[in-house]
Amino acid sequence: MIDKDNYLIEILNFFTEKFCQFDCLIETNYKELPVVKISFEANQLPHLLGFQKINQVGGIRGVENIKNKKITLKAIEKHDKYFEIKPRIMGFKRLNDMFQPQGMEYCLLKKDNKNATKLNQVLDIILFDKEKRNNHIYILGLSKANNYDIYYPRTFFETKASKYSHLKMTRIKNITWV
């Protein structure tokens, strides 16, 4: 049973402890991008959970609203668009499994992404959860920081595995936390 008053705080603590204290290095088999460095920040969490879809505040204010229980699972479940973000919230801890050794096998680089959606045009790299559930997977979209070789999470959501299966993928060789 989920404690709906504290679940978002649990997710925030999980994200901060597991991801925001370190950078992640992903080694690929692509010679032009042998290592992808990912940096995580707590203020990314509200957007990754999809709060923008239900008109909730993002960034640092969103994090503060979670900490102060101004935003709770109990409250956002009442929103008419909650169904759009529910898989993100309920599956968010899958990120931990994705970033373990062998948690991801492939990524999709922008140069190989032929899906012409607006979202795919702004993502530089898409990481795929290795584990499928009911023919669905979780993906984490990354964008490169301006003038730096660091990538930041831009989106996290569940999608049909077949949506990207026809595209050329880049192999992930190793995942390291530094």
PDB file of C-alpha atoms in Angstrom:
ATOM      1  CA  MET A   1       0.000   0.000   0.000  1.00  0.00           C
ATOM      2  CA  ILE A   2       1.358   3.383  -1.013  1.00  0.00           C
ATOM      3  CA  ASP A   3       1.390   6.253   1.473  1.00  0.00           C
ATOM      4  CA  LYS A   4      -0.113   8.867  -0.855  1.00  0.00           C
ATOM      5  CA  ASP A   5       0.866  11.758   1.405  1.00  0.00           C
ATOM      6  CA  ASN A   6       4.567  10.827   1.383  1.00  0.00           C
ATOM      7  CA  TYR A   7       5.143   8.897  -1.864  1.00  0.00           C
ATOM      8  CA  LEU A   8       6.487  11.888  -3.815  1.00  0.00           C
ATOM      9  CA  ILE A   9       8.858  12.668  -0.938  1.00  0.00           C
ATOM     10  CA  GLU A  10      10.066   9.048  -1.137  1.00  0.00           C
ATOM     11  CA  ILE A  11      10.683   9.453  -4.879  1.00  0.00           C
ATOM     12  CA  LEU A  12      12.517  12.750  -4.304  1.00  0.00           C
ATOM     13  CA  ASN A  13      14.728  11.166  -1.627  1.00  0.00           C
ATOM     14  CA  PHE A  14      15.370   8.146  -3.865  1.00  0.00           C
ATOM     15  CA  PHE A  15      16.318  10.376  -6.818  1.00  0.00           C
ATOM     16  CA  THR A  16      18.544  12.617  -4.703  1.00  0.00           C
ATOM     17  CA  GLU A  17      20.365   9.743  -2.978  1.00  0.00           C
ATOM     18  CA  LYS A  18      20.783   7.433  -5.983  1.00  0.00           C
ATOM     19  CA  PHE A  19      21.351   9.915  -8.799  1.00  0.00           C
ATOM     20  CA  CYS A  20      22.070  13.496  -7.771  1.00  0.00           C
ATOM     21  CA  GLN A  21      25.211  12.772  -5.761  1.00  0.00           C
ATOM     22  CA  PHE A  22      27.156  11.322  -8.698  1.00  0.00           C
ATOM     23  CA  ASP A  23      27.613  11.607 -12.428  1.00  0.00           C
ATOM     24  CA  CYS A  24      27.044   8.634 -14.677  1.00  0.00           C
ATOM     25  CA  LEU A  25      29.367   7.611 -17.503  1.00  0.00           C
ATOM     26  CA  ILE A  26      27.906   5.454 -20.241  1.00  0.00           C
ATOM     27  CA  GLU A  27      30.383   3.880 -22.637  1.00  0.00           C
ATOM     28  CA  THR A  28      29.092   3.261 -26.155  1.00  0.00           C
ATOM     29  CA  ASN A  29      30.386   1.521 -29.259  1.00  0.00           C
ATOM     30  CA  TYR A  30      30.051   4.735 -31.299  1.00  0.00           C
ATOM     31  CA  LYS A  31      33.541   6.090 -32.034  1.00  0.00           C
ATOM     32  CA  GLU A  32      32.400   9.723 -32.233  1.00  0.00           C
ATOM     33  CA  LEU A  33      30.755   9.503 -28.792  1.00  0.00           C
ATOM     34  CA  PRO A  34      32.575   6.815 -26.801  1.00  0.00           C
ATOM     35  CA  VAL A  35      31.428   8.171 -23.418  1.00  0.00           C
ATOM     36  CA  VAL A  36      28.224   9.950 -22.443  1.00  0.00           C
ATOM     37  CA  LYS A  37      28.430  11.875 -19.166  1.00  0.00           C
ATOM     38  CA  ILE A  38      25.065  12.389 -17.451  1.00  0.00           C
ATOM     39  CA  SER A  39      24.500  14.808 -14.598  1.00  0.00           C
ATOM     40  CA  PHE A  40      21.358  14.670 -12.451  1.00  0.00           C
ATOM     41  CA  GLU A  41      19.873  17.500 -10.365  1.00  0.00           C
ATOM     42  CA  ALA A  42      16.945  17.370  -7.942  1.00  0.00           C
ATOM     43  CA  ASN A  43      15.172  20.243  -9.717  1.00  0.00           C
ATOM     44  CA  GLN A  44      14.750  17.981 -12.787  1.00  0.00           C
ATOM     45  CA  LEU A  45      12.435  15.617 -10.896  1.00  0.00           C
ATOM     46  CA  PRO A  46       9.091  17.475 -11.262  1.00  0.00           C
ATOM     47  CA  HIS A  47       9.511  17.607 -15.034  1.00  0.00           C
ATOM     48  CA  LEU A  48      10.606  13.954 -15.249  1.00  0.00           C
ATOM     49  CA  LEU A  49       7.442  13.017 -13.341  1.00  0.00           C
ATOM     50  CA  GLY A  50       5.347  14.998 -15.827  1.00  0.00           C
ATOM     51  CA  PHE A  51       4.071  17.721 -13.512  1.00  0.00           C
ATOM     52  CA  GLN A  52       3.928  20.144 -16.454  1.00  0.00           C
ATOM     53  CA  LYS A  53       1.023  18.063 -17.825  1.00  0.00           C
ATOM     54  CA  ILE A  54      -1.099  18.794 -14.760  1.00  0.00           C
ATOM     55  CA  ASN A  55      -0.115  22.453 -14.342  1.00  0.00           C
ATOM     56  CA  GLN A  56       2.105  21.900 -11.325  1.00  0.00           C
ATOM     57  CA  VAL A  57       5.215  23.944 -10.663  1.00  0.00           C
ATOM     58  CA  GLY A  58       8.541  22.557 -11.862  1.00  0.00           C
ATOM     59  CA  GLY A  59      12.172  23.100 -11.010  1.00  0.00           C
ATOM     60  CA  ILE A  60      13.303  24.122  -7.565  1.00  0.00           C
ATOM     61  CA  ARG A  61       9.807  25.368  -6.594  1.00  0.00           C
ATOM     62  CA  GLY A  62       8.365  22.005  -7.558  1.00  0.00           C
ATOM     63  CA  VAL A  63      10.934  20.256  -5.366  1.00  0.00           C
ATOM     64  CA  GLU A  64      10.093  22.569  -2.457  1.00  0.00           C
ATOM     65  CA  ASN A  65       6.371  21.899  -2.978  1.00  0.00           C
ATOM     66  CA  ILE A  66       7.053  18.155  -2.762  1.00  0.00           C
ATOM     67  CA  LYS A  67       9.123  18.591   0.406  1.00  0.00           C
ATOM     68  CA  ASN A  68       6.436  20.792   2.003  1.00  0.00           C
ATOM     69  CA  LYS A  69       3.647  18.413   0.885  1.00  0.00           C
ATOM     70  CA  LYS A  70       1.966  21.099  -1.210  1.00  0.00           C
ATOM     71  CA  ILE A  71       2.091  18.500  -3.989  1.00  0.00           C
ATOM     72  CA  THR A  72       1.205  14.949  -2.969  1.00  0.00           C
ATOM     73  CA  LEU A  73       0.177  11.848  -4.854  1.00  0.00           C
ATOM     74  CA  LYS A  74      -3.194  12.084  -3.131  1.00  0.00           C
ATOM     75  CA  ALA A  75      -3.706  15.584  -4.559  1.00  0.00           C
ATOM     76  CA  ILE A  76      -2.540  14.945  -8.125  1.00  0.00           C
ATOM     77  CA  GLU A  77      -4.573  11.728  -8.447  1.00  0.00           C
ATOM     78  CA  LYS A  78      -7.643  13.977  -8.516  1.00  0.00           C
ATOM     79  CA  HIS A  79      -6.435  15.811 -11.625  1.00  0.00           C
ATOM     80  CA  ASP A  80      -8.210  14.826 -14.848  1.00  0.00           C
ATOM     81  CA  LYS A  81      -4.858  14.277 -16.624  1.00  0.00           C
ATOM     82  CA  TYR A  82      -3.334  12.155 -13.864  1.00  0.00           C
ATOM     83  CA  PHE A  83      -3.640   9.060 -16.089  1.00  0.00           C
ATOM     84  CA  GLU A  84      -1.054  10.659 -18.425  1.00  0.00           C
ATOM     85  CA  ILE A  85       1.635  10.836 -15.745  1.00  0.00           C
ATOM     86  CA  LYS A  86       0.723   7.848 -13.571  1.00  0.00           C
ATOM     87  CA  PRO A  87       3.133   5.444 -15.367  1.00  0.00           C
ATOM     88  CA  ARG A  88       5.999   7.915 -14.826  1.00  0.00           C
ATOM     89  CA  ILE A  89       5.297   8.216 -11.123  1.00  0.00           C
ATOM     90  CA  MET A  90       4.655   4.525 -10.498  1.00  0.00           C
ATOM     91  CA  GLY A  91       7.617   3.429 -12.626  1.00  0.00           C
ATOM     92  CA  PHE A  92      10.136   6.051 -11.579  1.00  0.00           C
ATOM     93  CA  LYS A  93      12.160   3.692  -9.420  1.00  0.00           C
ATOM     94  CA  ARG A  94      12.869   1.663 -12.595  1.00  0.00           C
ATOM     95  CA  LEU A  95      15.598   4.232 -13.195  1.00  0.00           C
ATOM     96  CA  ASN A  96      17.664   2.511 -10.525  1.00  0.00           C
ATOM     97  CA  ASP A  97      17.519  -0.776 -12.461  1.00  0.00           C
ATOM     98  CA  MET A  98      18.228   0.957 -15.754  1.00  0.00           C
ATOM     99  CA  PHE A  99      21.464   2.426 -14.426  1.00  0.00           C
ATOM    100  CA  GLN A 100      22.837  -0.832 -13.068  1.00  0.00           C
ATOM    101  CA  PRO A 101      25.354  -2.853 -15.118  1.00  0.00           C
ATOM    102  CA  GLN A 102      23.403  -4.530 -17.930  1.00  0.00           C
ATOM    103  CA  GLY A 103      20.318  -2.431 -17.098  1.00  0.00           C
ATOM    104  CA  MET A 104      20.438  -0.927 -20.588  1.00  0.00           C
ATOM    105  CA  GLU A 105      21.791  -2.470 -23.767  1.00  0.00           C
ATOM    106  CA  TYR A 106      21.139   0.222 -26.367  1.00  0.00           C
ATOM    107  CA  CYS A 107      20.611   3.920 -26.799  1.00  0.00           C
ATOM    108  CA  LEU A 108      19.341   5.962 -29.710  1.00  0.00           C
ATOM    109  CA  LEU A 109      21.466   8.883 -30.861  1.00  0.00           C
ATOM    110  CA  LYS A 110      19.893  11.939 -32.460  1.00  0.00           C
ATOM    111  CA  LYS A 111      21.596  11.219 -35.782  1.00  0.00           C
ATOM    112  CA  ASP A 112      19.757   7.873 -35.982  1.00  0.00           C
ATOM    113  CA  ASN A 113      16.381   9.032 -34.688  1.00  0.00           C
ATOM    114  CA  LYS A 114      14.019   9.147 -37.660  1.00  0.00           C
ATOM    115  CA  ASN A 115      10.834   9.551 -35.584  1.00  0.00           C
ATOM    116  CA  ALA A 116       9.615  13.011 -36.557  1.00  0.00           C
ATOM    117  CA  THR A 117       7.954  14.022 -33.306  1.00  0.00           C
ATOM    118  CA  LYS A 118       8.638  17.385 -31.689  1.00  0.00           C
ATOM    119  CA  LEU A 119      10.084  15.657 -28.612  1.00  0.00           C
ATOM    120  CA  ASN A 120      12.501  13.533 -30.627  1.00  0.00           C
ATOM    121  CA  GLN A 121      13.855  16.646 -32.328  1.00  0.00           C
ATOM    122  CA  VAL A 122      15.043  18.138 -29.014  1.00  0.00           C
ATOM    123  CA  LEU A 123      16.504  14.962 -27.509  1.00  0.00           C
ATOM    124  CA  ASP A 124      20.145  14.185 -28.192  1.00  0.00           C
ATOM    125  CA  ILE A 125      20.106  10.660 -26.749  1.00  0.00           C
ATOM    126  CA  ILE A 126      17.344   8.272 -25.707  1.00  0.00           C
ATOM    127  CA  LEU A 127      18.135   5.558 -23.163  1.00  0.00           C
ATOM    128  CA  PHE A 128      15.971   2.439 -23.076  1.00  0.00           C
ATOM    129  CA  ASP A 129      15.061   0.239 -20.133  1.00  0.00           C
ATOM    130  CA  LYS A 130      16.165  -3.309 -20.912  1.00  0.00           C
ATOM    131  CA  GLU A 131      13.134  -4.843 -19.219  1.00  0.00           C
ATOM    132  CA  LYS A 132       9.824  -4.876 -21.092  1.00  0.00           C
ATOM    133  CA  ARG A 133       6.447  -5.071 -19.379  1.00  0.00           C
ATOM    134  CA  ASN A 134       3.383  -5.841 -21.466  1.00  0.00           C
ATOM    135  CA  ASN A 135       5.326  -4.780 -24.553  1.00  0.00           C
ATOM    136  CA  HIS A 136       6.094  -1.394 -22.949  1.00  0.00           C
ATOM    137  CA  ILE A 137       9.416   0.088 -21.880  1.00  0.00           C
ATOM    138  CA  TYR A 138      10.578   3.149 -19.987  1.00  0.00           C
ATOM    139  CA  ILE A 139      12.823   5.642 -21.720  1.00  0.00           C
ATOM    140  CA  LEU A 140      14.947   8.488 -20.414  1.00  0.00           C
ATOM    141  CA  GLY A 141      15.567  11.274 -22.905  1.00  0.00           C
ATOM    142  CA  LEU A 142      18.746  13.328 -22.583  1.00  0.00           C
ATOM    143  CA  SER A 143      19.725  16.743 -23.904  1.00  0.00           C
ATOM    144  CA  LYS A 144      23.269  18.049 -24.183  1.00  0.00           C
ATOM    145  CA  ALA A 145      24.201  21.139 -22.198  1.00  0.00           C
ATOM    146  CA  ASN A 146      25.227  24.123 -24.301  1.00  0.00           C
ATOM    147  CA  ASN A 147      29.018  24.311 -24.743  1.00  0.00           C
ATOM    148  CA  TYR A 148      29.662  21.315 -22.459  1.00  0.00           C
ATOM    149  CA  ASP A 149      30.010  17.583 -22.979  1.00  0.00           C
ATOM    150  CA  ILE A 150      27.440  16.839 -20.298  1.00  0.00           C
ATOM    151  CA  TYR A 151      23.934  15.497 -20.820  1.00  0.00           C
ATOM    152  CA  TYR A 152      20.932  16.131 -18.592  1.00  0.00           C
ATOM    153  CA  PRO A 153      17.669  14.205 -18.261  1.00  0.00           C
ATOM    154  CA  ARG A 154      14.933  15.926 -20.221  1.00  0.00           C
ATOM    155  CA  THR A 155      12.055  13.439 -20.108  1.00  0.00           C
ATOM    156  CA  PHE A 156      11.080  10.083 -18.651  1.00  0.00           C
ATOM    157  CA  PHE A 157       8.065   8.096 -19.776  1.00  0.00           C
ATOM    158  CA  GLU A 158       6.631   4.738 -20.727  1.00  0.00           C
ATOM    159  CA  THR A 159       6.056   3.867 -24.374  1.00  0.00           C
ATOM    160  CA  LYS A 160       5.462   0.895 -26.644  1.00  0.00           C
ATOM    161  CA  ALA A 161       8.675  -1.030 -27.252  1.00  0.00           C
ATOM    162  CA  SER A 162       7.882  -1.291 -30.964  1.00  0.00           C
ATOM    163  CA  LYS A 163       7.914   2.505 -31.424  1.00  0.00           C
ATOM    164  CA  TYR A 164      11.715   2.555 -31.653  1.00  0.00           C
ATOM    165  CA  SER A 165      12.478  -1.052 -32.649  1.00  0.00           C
ATOM    166  CA  HIS A 166      13.008  -0.256 -36.358  1.00  0.00           C
ATOM    167  CA  LEU A 167      15.711   2.360 -35.723  1.00  0.00           C
ATOM    168  CA  LYS A 168      19.480   1.914 -35.685  1.00  0.00           C
ATOM    169  CA  MET A 169      20.673   1.657 -32.096  1.00  0.00           C
ATOM    170  CA  THR A 170      24.043   2.315 -30.472  1.00  0.00           C
ATOM    171  CA  ARG A 171      25.282  -0.370 -28.096  1.00  0.00           C
ATOM    172  CA  ILE A 172      25.929   0.485 -24.457  1.00  0.00           C
ATOM    173  CA  LYS A 173      29.125  -1.228 -23.346  1.00  0.00           C
ATOM    174  CA  ASN A 174      29.356  -0.141 -19.723  1.00  0.00           C
ATOM    175  CA  ILE A 175      27.736   2.042 -17.046  1.00  0.00           C
ATOM    176  CA  THR A 176      29.881   3.631 -14.320  1.00  0.00           C
ATOM    177  CA  TRP A 177      29.099   6.083 -11.505  1.00  0.00           C
ATOM    178  CA  VAL A 178      31.741   8.672 -10.592  1.00  0.00           C
TER     179      VAL A 178
END
